[in-house]
Amino acid sequence: MPDHSPGAGVRVRDLTKRFGSAARPAVDAVSLDVRPGEFMTFLGPSGSGKTTTLNMIAGLEGVTGGEIRIGDRDVAALPAHRRDLGVVFQQYALFPHMTAAQNVAFPLRRRKLPKAEIAERVARTLDLVRLGDHADRLPRKLSGGQQQRVALARAIVFDPRVLLMDEPLGALDKKLREQLQIEIARLHRELGVTVIFVTHDQEEALALSDRIAVFNEGRIEQVGTASDLYERPATRFVAAFLGDSNAFEGTLSGGRLAGDGLDLRAPATDLPDGSRAALIVRPERLRLSGAPGSGDNAVSADVTDIVYQGAFRKVLIRFGNGGAGCVREAIGALSDIAPGDRVTVHWSPDHAVLVPA
Amino acid sequence: MFVVPMARLAWLSVTTPETGLANYRDVLTDGVSLTVIWRTLRMMLVVTAVCLLFAYPYAYVMTVVPPRTRAVLTTIVLLPFWTSLMARTFAWVVLLQKGGPVNDALAALGLGDVRLAGSATGVTIAMAQVMLPFMVLPLYSSMRDVDRALVPAALSLGARPAVAFLRVYLPLTLPGVAAGTTLVAVLSLGFYVTPALLGSPKESMIAQLIAVKVQDVLDFGAGGALSLTLLVVALALLGLVARFVRPGAALGMSDEGDRR
Ligand SMILES: Nc1ncnc2c1ncn2[C@@H]1O[C@H](COP(=O)(O)OP(=O)(O)OP(=O)(O)O)[C@@H](O)[C@H]1O
Ligand SMILES: [Mg+2]
């Protein structure tokens, strides 16, 4: 497209939302910096405050406390219709009494653009989402995927600097979802717009995002790239929410983590001596060996089950202390074990992460 | 069931007391009939408008409150169905009469001695209350079907709240408006009890006039002519409303609606 609108940064400080007299705030002092042009995903379980945060940024939900800046502007005093943000809703929210083209024209007409320019932009944007030939259809005559494309077109046609999407693909089946993911990634690249994208689908988050903010109970647990979150989770929650993990709990002292019959070497950490912590190791970072034993970076375990998953197999284990875990082995590097065997799992110290318990 | 008496009425209106259109000529020329028809139409418009004014926000509130509050609101609307029309109208007579609580309240507010009972204002108030459920329920049912995300979507796209209402919410609730106004308009045309009890004899409505002709004067021809005139007016109104507010087809629908 000829006229790019480079995205704006979004800066959120101590953003808080309390509904009525609820005991726990729905959003609790969230702070976050989204860089201009970045694709940021809010990922978290249901009820963790993703939608509420997004709606406060959009101006569709009142703010209990905190600050939101879009670009260099504090938007506290700006009502939703003056924030100039594109918003895509989960259930499309197309106006059912208007055709696809009228839906896409709606934001342009609110901005009082000349008729010819509106027509030209609507046509161009519908082409961009490959719906050029469906301009005159009412939404109910379009498939779910097509409706979501219209919603997308409507949200970008006025060149907003930030595009907010709340589970835009949640109502679509898997195949369509993957197709639209590719399309959204392409639009993000071509338009250079800042995107904040809400999902509770991990794979979707990993596939699309520059960075991911993991929400839990109204707070952000960690913000980082997919590999940051996976390789260096900051909390137990992040470790458990993204993929499988093995956790060993204990008390820190003098560079060691002890407890539950284990005495492991602790990775470097800011946590003070005496605090409870958990050592996290991802399943594919564990190695199995036949002989039982334990050590600085090793514990013994019983094999409970083995599950084949295409190019990998998953070995489910139970540690001496009763905790469950798993090891992922690539086919071609399989160890010679069977369910019921007693084994040792060990890891390289670089691959262990310490988080507060 | 309905056609036979109507046909008989039509027959009577052109045969009694003598064959011809004399009865209809009378409706147009006797001075009283036309005045009454005009007064009835005016009353109908006012009652319908008052109903719509109260019912639209009321029905909207019903769609946004939690279920328990909604149950209470629904009960309040339906309350009139549980008491008889006579009882309610008499209640209004008591409330609105000279020296009644409403009169006193208005006087206390410094609005002076407002005449309510025995006046068109009194009839309007009482009729609007009686008709409210017929307006609220169709409105509520069409509002309930409007996706709750649409107005926020309109706002996010740059529409001021008033514009979001006019271009998105209102057009989608027009079917309910059409159904409600038609019901109330037609019902208030044929309304007899309330105007008879609360209105003044000098301001009688068409239903009373028909009753007088048929019951007191036993002039079935004139009664029939009036009734048919009323029916034709009612049908014409129905047609008009249906034409204006074809479900969904209005304001926001056409591209031209926006032109300045
Ligand atoms: N209008 C409201 N009134 C009261 N509580 C609300 C309201 N909206 C949201 N909440 C509460 O706020 C919390 C956060 O909700 P929110 O919708 O932001 O979660 P979410 O992360 O988007 O979840 P999901 O993945 O299910 O969409 C929840 O506990 C929810 O019950
Ligand atoms: Mg949500």
PDB file of N, CA and C in Angstrom, chain A residues 60 80-81 85 87 89 93-98 102 106-107 109-112 115 154 158, chain B residues 147 149-150 152-161 163 167-168 171-172 252-253 255 258:
ATOM      1  N   LEU A  60     -13.004   1.530  25.733  1.00  0.00           N
ATOM      2  CA  LEU A  60     -14.349   0.955  25.810  1.00  0.00           C
ATOM      3  C   LEU A  60     -14.684   0.531  27.230  1.00  0.00           C
ATOM      4  N   ALA A  80     -13.545   6.684  23.441  1.00  0.00           N
ATOM      5  CA  ALA A  80     -13.206   5.644  22.459  1.00  0.00           C
ATOM      6  C   ALA A  80     -13.223   6.169  21.025  1.00  0.00           C
ATOM      7  N   HIS A  81     -14.233   6.975  20.681  1.00  0.00           N
ATOM      8  CA  HIS A  81     -14.382   7.342  19.277  1.00  0.00           C
ATOM      9  C   HIS A  81     -13.338   8.351  18.814  1.00  0.00           C
ATOM     10  N   LEU A  85      -8.112   4.001  17.080  1.00  0.00           N
ATOM     11  CA  LEU A  85      -7.530   2.665  17.134  1.00  0.00           C
ATOM     12  C   LEU A  85      -8.440   1.725  16.366  1.00  0.00           C
ATOM     13  N   VAL A  87     -10.187  -1.784  16.149  1.00  0.00           N
ATOM     14  CA  VAL A  87     -10.496  -2.861  17.086  1.00  0.00           C
ATOM     15  C   VAL A  87     -11.200  -3.991  16.329  1.00  0.00           C
ATOM     16  N   PHE A  89     -13.213  -7.554  17.018  1.00  0.00           N
ATOM     17  CA  PHE A  89     -13.843  -8.282  18.116  1.00  0.00           C
ATOM     18  C   PHE A  89     -13.950  -9.766  17.779  1.00  0.00           C
ATOM     19  N   ALA A  93     -18.634  -8.573  15.166  1.00  0.00           N
ATOM     20  CA  ALA A  93     -19.344  -7.322  15.417  1.00  0.00           C
ATOM     21  C   ALA A  93     -19.535  -6.499  14.149  1.00  0.00           C
ATOM     22  N   LEU A  94     -19.863  -7.176  13.052  1.00  0.00           N
ATOM     23  CA  LEU A  94     -20.215  -6.444  11.829  1.00  0.00           C
ATOM     24  C   LEU A  94     -21.628  -5.903  11.979  1.00  0.00           C
ATOM     25  N   PHE A  95     -21.893  -4.758  11.353  1.00  0.00           N
ATOM     26  CA  PHE A  95     -23.239  -4.205  11.404  1.00  0.00           C
ATOM     27  C   PHE A  95     -24.112  -4.999  10.438  1.00  0.00           C
ATOM     28  N   PRO A  96     -25.103  -5.723  10.964  1.00  0.00           N
ATOM     29  CA  PRO A  96     -25.828  -6.684  10.119  1.00  0.00           C
ATOM     30  C   PRO A  96     -26.697  -6.027   9.060  1.00  0.00           C
ATOM     31  N   HIS A  97     -27.022  -4.723   9.234  1.00  0.00           N
ATOM     32  CA  HIS A  97     -27.893  -4.063   8.270  1.00  0.00           C
ATOM     33  C   HIS A  97     -27.098  -3.337   7.202  1.00  0.00           C
ATOM     34  N   MET A  98     -25.779  -3.519   7.194  1.00  0.00           N
ATOM     35  CA  MET A  98     -24.957  -2.873   6.174  1.00  0.00           C
ATOM     36  C   MET A  98     -24.184  -3.942   5.398  1.00  0.00           C
ATOM     37  N   GLN A 102     -20.327  -1.201   3.032  1.00  0.00           N
ATOM     38  CA  GLN A 102     -20.835  -0.156   3.946  1.00  0.00           C
ATOM     39  C   GLN A 102     -20.195  -0.287   5.322  1.00  0.00           C
ATOM     40  N   PHE A 106     -17.857   2.648   7.015  1.00  0.00           N
ATOM     41  CA  PHE A 106     -18.355   3.295   8.234  1.00  0.00           C
ATOM     42  C   PHE A 106     -17.326   4.200   8.911  1.00  0.00           C
ATOM     43  N   PRO A 107     -16.134   3.714   9.220  1.00  0.00           N
ATOM     44  CA  PRO A 107     -15.164   4.597   9.895  1.00  0.00           C
ATOM     45  C   PRO A 107     -14.744   5.779   9.020  1.00  0.00           C
ATOM     46  N   ARG A 109     -16.665   7.333   6.829  1.00  0.00           N
ATOM     47  CA  ARG A 109     -17.761   8.309   6.823  1.00  0.00           C
ATOM     48  C   ARG A 109     -17.801   9.080   8.121  1.00  0.00           C
ATOM     49  N   ARG A 110     -17.470   8.405   9.221  1.00  0.00           N
ATOM     50  CA  ARG A 110     -17.407   9.124  10.503  1.00  0.00           C
ATOM     51  C   ARG A 110     -16.339  10.200  10.444  1.00  0.00           C
ATOM     52  N   ARG A 111     -15.324   9.977   9.609  1.00  0.00           N
ATOM     53  CA  ARG A 111     -14.242  10.957   9.496  1.00  0.00           C
ATOM     54  C   ARG A 111     -14.494  11.953   8.384  1.00  0.00           C
ATOM     55  N   LYS A 112     -15.691  11.869   7.786  1.00  0.00           N
ATOM     56  CA  LYS A 112     -16.129  12.844   6.789  1.00  0.00           C
ATOM     57  C   LYS A 112     -15.171  12.969   5.601  1.00  0.00           C
ATOM     58  N   LYS A 115     -16.551  11.463  -0.748  1.00  0.00           N
ATOM     59  CA  LYS A 115     -17.172  10.219  -1.219  1.00  0.00           C
ATOM     60  C   LYS A 115     -16.249   9.399  -2.124  1.00  0.00           C
ATOM     61  N   ARG A 154     -12.395  -3.364   8.031  1.00  0.00           N
ATOM     62  CA  ARG A 154     -13.043  -2.216   8.663  1.00  0.00           C
ATOM     63  C   ARG A 154     -12.135  -1.591   9.722  1.00  0.00           C
ATOM     64  N   PHE A 158      -8.990   2.916   8.006  1.00  0.00           N
ATOM     65  CA  PHE A 158      -8.723   4.325   8.316  1.00  0.00           C
ATOM     66  C   PHE A 158      -7.293   4.534   8.812  1.00  0.00           C
TER      67      PHE A 158
ATOM     68  N   ASP B 147     -26.594  -7.605  18.861  1.00  0.00           N
ATOM     69  CA  ASP B 147     -25.288  -7.993  19.391  1.00  0.00           C
ATOM     70  C   ASP B 147     -24.711  -6.865  20.260  1.00  0.00           C
ATOM     71  N   ALA B 149     -21.842  -6.181  21.113  1.00  0.00           N
ATOM     72  CA  ALA B 149     -20.544  -5.620  20.719  1.00  0.00           C
ATOM     73  C   ALA B 149     -20.689  -4.534  19.648  1.00  0.00           C
ATOM     74  N   LEU B 150     -21.895  -4.377  19.078  1.00  0.00           N
ATOM     75  CA  LEU B 150     -22.018  -3.488  17.920  1.00  0.00           C
ATOM     76  C   LEU B 150     -21.792  -2.021  18.269  1.00  0.00           C
ATOM     77  N   PRO B 152     -20.073  -0.699  20.949  1.00  0.00           N
ATOM     78  CA  PRO B 152     -18.641  -0.490  21.158  1.00  0.00           C
ATOM     79  C   PRO B 152     -17.871  -0.498  19.842  1.00  0.00           C
ATOM     80  N   ALA B 153     -18.240  -1.402  18.924  1.00  0.00           N
ATOM     81  CA  ALA B 153     -17.542  -1.439  17.637  1.00  0.00           C
ATOM     82  C   ALA B 153     -17.700  -0.103  16.918  1.00  0.00           C
ATOM     83  N   ALA B 154     -18.920   0.428  16.910  1.00  0.00           N
ATOM     84  CA  ALA B 154     -19.165   1.707  16.235  1.00  0.00           C
ATOM     85  C   ALA B 154     -18.331   2.813  16.884  1.00  0.00           C
ATOM     86  N   LEU B 155     -18.283   2.819  18.216  1.00  0.00           N
ATOM     87  CA  LEU B 155     -17.491   3.833  18.916  1.00  0.00           C
ATOM     88  C   LEU B 155     -16.019   3.721  18.517  1.00  0.00           C
ATOM     89  N   SER B 156     -15.515   2.480  18.512  1.00  0.00           N
ATOM     90  CA  SER B 156     -14.096   2.304  18.209  1.00  0.00           C
ATOM     91  C   SER B 156     -13.781   2.739  16.783  1.00  0.00           C
ATOM     92  N   LEU B 157     -14.791   2.748  15.922  1.00  0.00           N
ATOM     93  CA  LEU B 157     -14.571   3.138  14.533  1.00  0.00           C
ATOM     94  C   LEU B 157     -14.734   4.639  14.327  1.00  0.00           C
ATOM     95  N   GLY B 158     -14.964   5.356  15.428  1.00  0.00           N
ATOM     96  CA  GLY B 158     -14.989   6.809  15.322  1.00  0.00           C
ATOM     97  C   GLY B 158     -16.367   7.438  15.391  1.00  0.00           C
ATOM     98  N   ALA B 159     -17.394   6.660  15.734  1.00  0.00           N
ATOM     99  CA  ALA B 159     -18.735   7.228  15.827  1.00  0.00           C
ATOM    100  C   ALA B 159     -18.961   7.807  17.223  1.00  0.00           C
ATOM    101  N   ARG B 160     -19.444   9.040  17.286  1.00  0.00           N
ATOM    102  CA  ARG B 160     -19.849   9.586  18.580  1.00  0.00           C
ATOM    103  C   ARG B 160     -20.986   8.716  19.111  1.00  0.00           C
ATOM    104  N   PRO B 161     -21.204   8.716  20.446  1.00  0.00           N
ATOM    105  CA  PRO B 161     -22.271   7.868  20.982  1.00  0.00           C
ATOM    106  C   PRO B 161     -23.620   8.119  20.312  1.00  0.00           C
ATOM    107  N   VAL B 163     -24.189   9.155  17.297  1.00  0.00           N
ATOM    108  CA  VAL B 163     -24.148   8.618  15.936  1.00  0.00           C
ATOM    109  C   VAL B 163     -24.218   7.088  15.965  1.00  0.00           C
ATOM    110  N   ARG B 167     -27.093   5.335  13.835  1.00  0.00           N
ATOM    111  CA  ARG B 167     -26.733   4.574  12.646  1.00  0.00           C
ATOM    112  C   ARG B 167     -26.743   3.074  12.876  1.00  0.00           C
ATOM    113  N   VAL B 168     -26.559   2.660  14.120  1.00  0.00           N
ATOM    114  CA  VAL B 168     -26.423   1.228  14.363  1.00  0.00           C
ATOM    115  C   VAL B 168     -27.549   0.683  15.245  1.00  0.00           C
ATOM    116  N   PRO B 171     -31.549   1.586  13.974  1.00  0.00           N
ATOM    117  CA  PRO B 171     -32.036   0.827  12.820  1.00  0.00           C
ATOM    118  C   PRO B 171     -32.298  -0.635  13.149  1.00  0.00           C
ATOM    119  N   LEU B 172     -31.474  -1.199  14.033  1.00  0.00           N
ATOM    120  CA  LEU B 172     -31.638  -2.614  14.342  1.00  0.00           C
ATOM    121  C   LEU B 172     -32.804  -2.877  15.286  1.00  0.00           C
ATOM    122  N   GLY B 252     -29.765   3.723   8.929  1.00  0.00           N
ATOM    123  CA  GLY B 252     -28.408   3.257   8.713  1.00  0.00           C
ATOM    124  C   GLY B 252     -28.253   2.385   7.485  1.00  0.00           C
ATOM    125  N   MET B 253     -29.357   1.827   7.022  1.00  0.00           N
ATOM    126  CA  MET B 253     -29.288   0.856   5.956  1.00  0.00           C
ATOM    127  C   MET B 253     -28.803   1.444   4.644  1.00  0.00           C
ATOM    128  N   ASP B 255     -27.038   3.855   1.963  1.00  0.00           N
ATOM    129  CA  ASP B 255     -25.815   4.635   1.872  1.00  0.00           C
ATOM    130  C   ASP B 255     -26.129   6.121   1.825  1.00  0.00           C
ATOM    131  N   ASP B 258     -26.608   9.024   4.817  1.00  0.00           N
ATOM    132  CA  ASP B 258     -25.532   9.762   5.466  1.00  0.00           C
ATOM    133  C   ASP B 258     -25.217  11.088   4.788  1.00  0.00           C
TER     134      ASP B 258
END
